[in-house]
């Protein structure tokens, strides 16, 4: 049974359709990545799932029970890590965790014991007594994450947990999240960092303008673009472009074109060496051609026409 099922979920703010009939599920033992640019609808989706916002339409089911039929039960099953830090700067790491433990309904003895465990798992035991205001950005993110875990949720909602932290801190947090997944927590993970989604998530949903445009494993999403047959050309495309080349767009799908780069996927099952020959024969001076597996960014570009890295 899936831990979370979201069906045709919708929410508008005035004329803005922030979330537009979104359907997906998070299964036991998986990290499901919801990827999309700023304003795509990720936070609004999470806010509805955890009961902060009432959907205009659609159904949210947590471990088999409709969220709004028993919100208390749903909240016991899930932990939520908001994008904005929800911790008290004047209190210590330990005090923050114990506080959220009590808020989650733990006895004070249980909250204390679980806090010790979490501080250890988050590698923060030696800073446990220090006020949060003295922590680095990465440490604050870790405590923010820990605050959602006191009651051992089976389902964790993580809204861009690695925004604005340095690479080493990011690695630590991602390792911690992987360990949580391995110990049986199902995770919904929103991000606009594609590399994170590529390496962390078992399945990925691509969201833009409130709509879920595609979902699947990375391999399934890559397959939509023609498996491993994506060609990246470096050349001068100022005066010549694919729409000027006879029949080119029947044989190749253009993923991205700039003045100096062209990324295309071969259409149908074609021999890569034939494709290469054709690309090298184009009426432009080609400096380099590489054959690669499509990245998640290529998939995103194809689906939305936009580059998430911009
Ligand atoms: P980000 O990564 O920037 O947080 P996001 O994918 O989480 O982006 P949302 O925050 O869900 O996107 O926003 C989706 C759309 O809904 C945006 O156009 C946003 O401006 C709009 N929106 C979100 N919350 C509100 C609100 N309370 N009132 C009005 N519009 C809102």
Short mmCIF file of C-alpha atoms and ligand atoms in Angstrom, two decimals:
data_model
loop_
_atom_site.label_atom_id
_atom_site.label_comp_id
_atom_site.label_asym_id
_atom_site.label_seq_id
_atom_site.Cartn_x
_atom_site.Cartn_y
_atom_site.Cartn_z
CA UNK A 1 0.00 0.00 0.00
CA UNK A 2 1.35 3.46 -0.81
CA UNK A 3 2.09 5.80 2.09
CA UNK A 4 0.74 8.74 0.16
CA UNK A 5 -1.68 9.03 -2.71
CA UNK A 6 -2.52 12.35 -4.25
CA UNK A 7 -5.30 12.39 -6.83
CA UNK A 8 -6.27 15.28 -9.08
CA UNK A 9 -5.15 17.76 -6.43
CA UNK A 10 -5.82 21.41 -7.35
CA UNK A 11 -5.36 24.79 -5.73
CA UNK A 12 -5.73 28.29 -7.16
CA UNK A 13 -4.79 31.66 -5.74
CA UNK A 14 -7.05 34.07 -7.60
CA UNK A 15 -6.24 33.58 -11.27
CA UNK A 16 -3.09 31.52 -10.58
CA UNK A 17 -3.58 27.77 -10.84
CA UNK A 18 -0.75 26.93 -8.44
CA UNK A 19 -1.51 23.18 -8.49
CA UNK A 20 -3.53 21.84 -11.38
CA UNK A 21 -4.98 18.34 -11.11
CA UNK A 22 -1.81 16.66 -9.82
CA UNK A 23 -1.78 12.89 -9.30
CA UNK A 24 1.07 10.79 -7.88
CA UNK A 25 1.89 8.35 -5.10
CA UNK A 26 4.78 7.70 -2.73
CA UNK A 27 5.44 4.01 -2.12
CA UNK A 28 7.05 2.37 0.90
CA UNK A 29 10.84 2.52 0.85
CA UNK A 30 11.16 5.09 -1.90
CA UNK A 31 12.20 8.69 -2.30
CA UNK A 32 9.82 10.33 -4.76
CA UNK A 33 11.25 13.52 -6.21
CA UNK A 34 8.99 16.35 -7.24
CA UNK A 35 11.13 18.57 -9.42
CA UNK A 36 10.32 21.92 -10.93
CA UNK A 37 11.46 25.54 -11.09
CA UNK A 38 10.52 28.28 -8.63
CA UNK A 39 6.78 28.81 -8.62
CA UNK A 40 6.02 25.39 -10.16
CA UNK A 41 3.66 24.46 -7.31
CA UNK A 42 5.86 22.24 -5.13
CA UNK A 43 5.39 24.06 -1.82
CA UNK A 44 1.65 24.46 -2.42
CA UNK A 45 1.42 20.70 -3.00
CA UNK A 46 3.29 19.93 0.25
CA UNK A 47 1.20 22.46 2.18
CA UNK A 48 -1.98 20.69 1.09
CA UNK A 49 -0.59 17.23 1.90
CA UNK A 50 0.26 18.25 5.46
CA UNK A 51 -3.04 20.02 6.03
CA UNK A 52 -1.81 23.62 6.06
CA UNK A 53 -3.83 24.49 2.97
CA UNK A 54 -7.22 23.14 1.99
CA UNK A 55 -7.31 21.87 -1.61
CA UNK A 56 -9.90 23.30 -4.01
CA UNK A 57 -10.33 19.79 -5.38
CA UNK A 58 -8.76 16.37 -5.25
CA UNK A 59 -8.03 13.65 -2.76
CA UNK A 60 -5.10 13.05 -0.38
CA UNK A 61 -4.80 9.57 1.11
CA UNK A 62 -2.21 8.82 3.81
CA UNK A 63 -1.50 5.13 4.46
CA UNK A 64 -4.92 4.18 3.14
CA UNK A 65 -7.02 6.81 4.94
CA UNK A 66 -8.35 10.03 3.40
CA UNK A 67 -6.42 12.90 5.03
CA UNK A 68 -9.43 15.02 5.94
CA UNK A 69 -11.38 12.09 7.41
CA UNK A 70 -8.74 11.81 10.16
CA UNK A 71 -6.12 14.59 10.04
CA UNK A 72 -4.67 13.60 13.44
CA UNK A 73 -3.87 10.07 12.27
CA UNK A 74 -2.31 11.42 9.05
CA UNK A 75 -0.14 13.83 11.04
CA UNK A 76 1.10 10.99 13.23
CA UNK A 77 2.23 9.12 10.16
CA UNK A 78 3.97 12.05 8.49
CA UNK A 79 6.80 14.38 9.35
CA UNK A 80 7.17 17.70 7.55
CA UNK A 81 10.37 19.65 6.95
CA UNK A 82 9.42 23.10 5.68
CA UNK A 83 11.59 25.11 3.32
CA UNK A 84 11.76 27.99 5.77
CA UNK A 85 13.63 27.04 8.95
CA UNK A 86 11.12 26.38 11.74
CA UNK A 87 13.52 26.43 14.69
CA UNK A 88 14.15 28.73 17.62
CA UNK A 89 17.44 30.60 17.28
CA UNK A 90 17.77 31.38 21.00
CA UNK A 91 17.28 27.77 22.08
CA UNK A 92 19.93 25.05 21.78
CA UNK A 93 19.77 22.19 19.30
CA UNK A 94 18.75 19.82 22.09
CA UNK A 95 16.01 22.16 23.36
CA UNK A 96 14.61 22.57 19.85
CA UNK A 97 14.41 18.83 19.32
CA UNK A 98 12.90 18.16 22.75
CA UNK A 99 10.33 20.91 22.16
CA UNK A 100 9.23 19.38 18.85
CA UNK A 101 9.16 15.96 20.50
CA UNK A 102 6.68 17.23 23.09
CA UNK A 103 4.68 18.93 20.30
CA UNK A 104 4.52 15.56 18.54
CA UNK A 105 2.98 14.03 21.66
CA UNK A 106 6.01 12.26 23.18
CA UNK A 107 6.41 12.08 26.97
CA UNK A 108 9.28 14.22 28.23
CA UNK A 109 11.41 11.10 28.90
CA UNK A 110 10.76 9.79 25.37
CA UNK A 111 11.45 13.22 23.84
CA UNK A 112 14.77 13.38 25.71
CA UNK A 113 15.84 9.87 24.67
CA UNK A 114 14.86 10.38 21.03
CA UNK A 115 16.68 13.74 21.01
CA UNK A 116 19.92 12.06 22.09
CA UNK A 117 19.48 9.53 19.28
CA UNK A 118 18.77 12.17 16.65
CA UNK A 119 21.63 14.45 17.70
CA UNK A 120 23.94 11.48 17.24
CA UNK A 121 22.48 10.53 13.85
CA UNK A 122 22.73 14.15 12.69
CA UNK A 123 26.36 14.41 13.97
CA UNK A 124 25.41 17.30 16.25
CA UNK A 125 26.02 15.79 19.69
CA UNK A 126 29.02 18.01 20.36
CA UNK A 127 26.99 21.15 19.56
CA UNK A 128 23.82 20.01 21.36
CA UNK A 129 24.05 22.64 24.12
CA UNK A 130 24.84 25.61 21.87
CA UNK A 131 22.18 28.09 20.79
CA UNK A 132 21.01 27.61 17.20
CA UNK A 133 22.08 31.17 16.36
CA UNK A 134 25.70 29.99 16.64
CA UNK A 135 25.18 27.12 14.14
CA UNK A 136 26.26 27.13 10.49
CA UNK A 137 23.60 27.09 7.76
CA UNK A 138 24.11 23.36 7.22
CA UNK A 139 23.76 22.58 10.95
CA UNK A 140 20.54 24.59 11.11
CA UNK A 141 19.18 22.61 8.15
CA UNK A 142 20.06 19.36 9.96
CA UNK A 143 18.26 20.42 13.14
CA UNK A 144 15.29 21.56 11.03
CA UNK A 145 15.22 18.07 9.55
CA UNK A 146 15.58 16.43 12.96
CA UNK A 147 12.59 18.38 14.32
CA UNK A 148 10.30 16.45 11.95
CA UNK A 149 11.62 13.06 13.05
CA UNK A 150 10.96 12.88 16.77
CA UNK A 151 7.85 10.71 16.37
CA UNK A 152 9.52 8.38 13.79
CA UNK A 153 7.24 9.24 10.87
CA UNK A 154 6.73 6.59 8.20
CA UNK A 155 6.31 9.30 5.59
CA UNK A 156 8.57 12.35 5.42
CA UNK A 157 7.81 15.46 3.37
CA UNK A 158 10.95 17.41 2.55
CA UNK A 159 10.59 20.80 0.85
CA UNK A 160 13.92 21.77 -0.73
CA UNK A 161 16.01 20.77 2.29
CA UNK A 162 19.36 21.71 0.77
CA UNK A 163 18.65 25.24 -0.43
CA UNK A 164 21.45 27.73 0.26
CA UNK A 165 23.97 25.46 1.96
CA UNK A 166 27.52 24.61 0.98
CA UNK A 167 28.37 21.43 -0.96
CA UNK A 168 29.80 19.49 2.02
CA UNK A 169 26.75 20.26 4.17
CA UNK A 170 24.57 19.14 1.26
CA UNK A 171 26.43 15.82 1.03
CA UNK A 172 25.87 15.24 4.77
CA UNK A 173 22.15 15.95 4.52
CA UNK A 174 21.72 13.76 1.45
CA UNK A 175 23.53 10.89 3.21
CA UNK A 176 21.24 11.28 6.19
CA UNK A 177 18.16 11.23 3.95
CA UNK A 178 19.39 8.10 2.16
CA UNK A 179 19.90 6.39 5.53
CA UNK A 180 16.34 7.32 6.52
CA UNK A 181 15.04 5.80 3.30
CA UNK A 182 17.09 2.66 3.90
CA UNK A 183 15.64 2.32 7.37
CA UNK A 184 12.13 2.27 5.87
CA UNK A 185 10.91 5.88 5.72
CA UNK A 186 9.07 6.81 2.52
CA UNK A 187 10.03 10.31 1.40
CA UNK A 188 8.51 13.00 -0.78
CA UNK A 189 11.37 15.26 -1.79
CA UNK A 190 10.96 18.53 -3.65
CA UNK A 191 13.91 20.19 -5.29
CA UNK A 192 15.00 22.28 -8.21
CA UNK A 193 18.47 20.69 -8.12
CA UNK A 194 18.33 18.09 -10.86
CA UNK A 195 21.54 16.31 -9.85
CA UNK A 196 19.98 15.64 -6.44
CA UNK A 197 16.89 14.14 -7.98
CA UNK A 198 19.02 12.05 -10.36
CA UNK A 199 21.12 10.50 -7.62
CA UNK A 200 18.63 10.36 -4.74
CA UNK A 201 15.18 9.56 -6.05
CA UNK A 202 13.74 6.21 -7.13
CA UNK A 203 10.97 7.94 -9.07
CA UNK A 204 10.65 11.49 -10.24
CA UNK A 205 7.69 13.70 -11.14
CA UNK A 206 8.31 16.77 -13.27
CA UNK A 207 6.06 19.69 -12.31
CA UNK A 208 5.74 23.05 -14.04
CA UNK A 209 2.99 25.68 -13.89
CA UNK A 210 1.13 23.49 -11.42
CA UNK A 211 0.95 20.47 -13.74
CA UNK A 212 2.70 17.13 -13.45
CA UNK A 213 4.13 16.78 -16.95
CA UNK A 214 5.72 13.34 -16.61
CA UNK A 215 6.84 10.84 -14.02
CA UNK A 216 8.84 7.67 -13.76
CA UNK A 217 12.26 6.34 -12.89
CA UNK A 218 15.19 8.28 -14.29
CA UNK A 219 15.59 5.49 -16.87
CA UNK A 220 11.93 5.76 -17.91
CA UNK A 221 12.17 9.52 -18.25
CA UNK A 222 15.38 9.17 -20.29
CA UNK A 223 13.66 6.62 -22.49
CA UNK A 224 11.05 9.23 -23.44
CA UNK A 225 13.88 11.16 -25.03
CA UNK A 226 15.25 8.27 -27.04
CA UNK A 227 17.22 6.24 -24.51
CA UNK A 228 20.93 6.82 -24.78
CA UNK A 229 20.93 8.54 -28.16
CA UNK A 230 21.23 12.22 -27.36
CA UNK A 231 23.78 14.18 -29.35
CA UNK A 232 25.30 17.44 -28.18
CA UNK A 233 26.86 19.53 -30.96
CA UNK A 234 29.14 22.50 -30.58
CA UNK A 235 29.14 24.73 -33.65
CA UNK A 236 28.20 28.21 -34.80
CA UNK A 237 24.42 28.20 -35.26
CA UNK A 238 24.01 31.97 -35.70
CA UNK A 239 23.22 31.83 -39.43
CA UNK A 240 21.92 28.31 -39.82
CA UNK A 241 19.35 26.35 -37.85
CA UNK A 242 17.48 23.01 -37.82
CA UNK A 243 14.36 24.40 -39.52
CA UNK A 244 16.51 25.27 -42.57
CA UNK A 245 17.87 21.72 -42.97
CA UNK A 246 15.85 19.52 -45.25
CA UNK A 247 13.95 16.81 -43.31
CA UNK A 248 16.22 17.20 -40.26
CA UNK A 249 13.36 17.55 -37.80
CA UNK A 250 11.76 14.35 -39.06
CA UNK A 251 14.95 12.49 -38.11
CA UNK A 252 16.02 14.38 -34.95
CA UNK A 253 14.09 15.96 -32.12
CA UNK A 254 15.61 19.29 -31.07
CA UNK A 255 15.98 19.44 -27.30
CA UNK A 256 17.85 22.73 -27.01
CA UNK A 257 19.45 25.22 -29.34
CA UNK A 258 21.61 28.21 -28.56
CA UNK A 259 24.03 30.13 -30.81
CA UNK A 260 26.81 27.68 -30.00
CA UNK A 261 25.09 24.46 -28.93
CA UNK A 262 22.52 22.13 -30.33
CA UNK A 263 21.20 19.13 -28.42
CA UNK A 264 19.14 16.62 -30.38
CA UNK A 265 17.73 13.13 -29.92
CA UNK A 266 17.50 10.65 -32.78
CA UNK A 267 13.90 9.78 -33.65
CA UNK A 268 13.16 6.07 -33.89
CA UNK A 269 15.71 3.27 -33.76
CA UNK A 270 18.64 4.58 -35.74
CA UNK A 271 22.23 3.49 -35.85
CA UNK A 272 24.27 6.01 -33.81
CA UNK A 273 27.11 5.99 -36.33
CA UNK A 274 24.66 6.93 -39.13
CA UNK A 275 23.35 9.74 -36.96
CA UNK A 276 26.87 10.97 -36.26
CA UNK A 277 27.69 10.97 -39.97
CA UNK A 278 24.60 13.04 -40.70
CA UNK A 279 25.36 15.51 -37.92
CA UNK A 280 28.94 15.97 -39.07
CA UNK A 281 27.62 16.66 -42.58
CA UNK A 282 25.38 19.54 -41.49
CA UNK A 283 25.99 22.89 -43.21
CA UNK A 284 27.73 24.33 -40.12
CA UNK A 285 31.32 24.04 -38.91
CA UNK A 286 31.01 21.44 -36.17
CA UNK A 287 33.65 21.74 -33.45
CA UNK A 288 32.54 18.81 -31.33
CA UNK A 289 29.82 16.17 -31.15
CA UNK A 290 29.19 13.99 -28.13
CA UNK A 291 26.83 11.09 -27.75
CA UNK A 292 25.38 10.79 -24.24
CA UNK A 293 22.54 9.53 -22.15
CA UNK A 294 19.99 12.30 -21.67
CA UNK A 295 20.31 14.08 -18.35
CA UNK A 296 17.30 14.98 -16.26
CA UNK A 297 17.89 18.53 -17.46
CA UNK A 298 17.50 17.35 -21.08
CA UNK A 299 14.24 15.66 -20.09
CA UNK A 300 13.10 18.81 -18.34
CA UNK A 301 14.00 20.94 -21.36
CA UNK A 302 12.10 18.67 -23.69
CA UNK A 303 9.02 18.74 -21.47
CA UNK A 304 8.97 22.43 -20.62
CA UNK A 305 11.17 24.18 -23.18
CA UNK A 306 13.03 25.67 -20.23
CA UNK A 307 16.42 25.07 -18.70
CA UNK A 308 16.15 24.44 -14.95
CA UNK A 309 19.78 25.41 -14.46
CA UNK A 310 19.29 28.96 -15.81
P1 LIG B 1 9.61 27.65 -4.88
O1 LIG B 1 10.64 26.67 -5.25
O2 LIG B 1 9.95 29.05 -5.28
O3 LIG B 1 9.12 27.54 -3.48
P2 LIG B 1 7.24 26.21 -5.69
O4 LIG B 1 7.35 25.24 -6.80
O5 LIG B 1 7.24 25.69 -4.31
O6 LIG B 1 8.35 27.32 -5.85
P3 LIG B 1 4.76 27.45 -4.96
O7 LIG B 1 5.34 28.18 -3.81
O8 LIG B 1 3.89 26.29 -4.69
O9 LIG B 1 5.91 27.03 -5.97
O10 LIG B 1 3.94 28.50 -5.84
C1 LIG B 1 3.13 28.14 -6.96
C2 LIG B 1 2.41 29.37 -7.50
O11 LIG B 1 1.43 29.79 -6.58
C3 LIG B 1 3.33 30.58 -7.72
O12 LIG B 1 2.88 31.27 -8.86
C4 LIG B 1 3.10 31.41 -6.47
O13 LIG B 1 3.34 32.77 -6.73
C5 LIG B 1 1.66 31.14 -6.16
N1 LIG B 1 1.36 31.21 -4.72
C6 LIG B 1 1.83 30.38 -3.75
N2 LIG B 1 1.33 30.71 -2.55
C7 LIG B 1 0.50 31.78 -2.75
C8 LIG B 1 -0.32 32.58 -1.89
N3 LIG B 1 -0.43 32.33 -0.58
N4 LIG B 1 -1.01 33.58 -2.45
C9 LIG B 1 -0.94 33.82 -3.78
N5 LIG B 1 -0.19 33.11 -4.64
C10 LIG B 1 0.53 32.09 -4.14
#
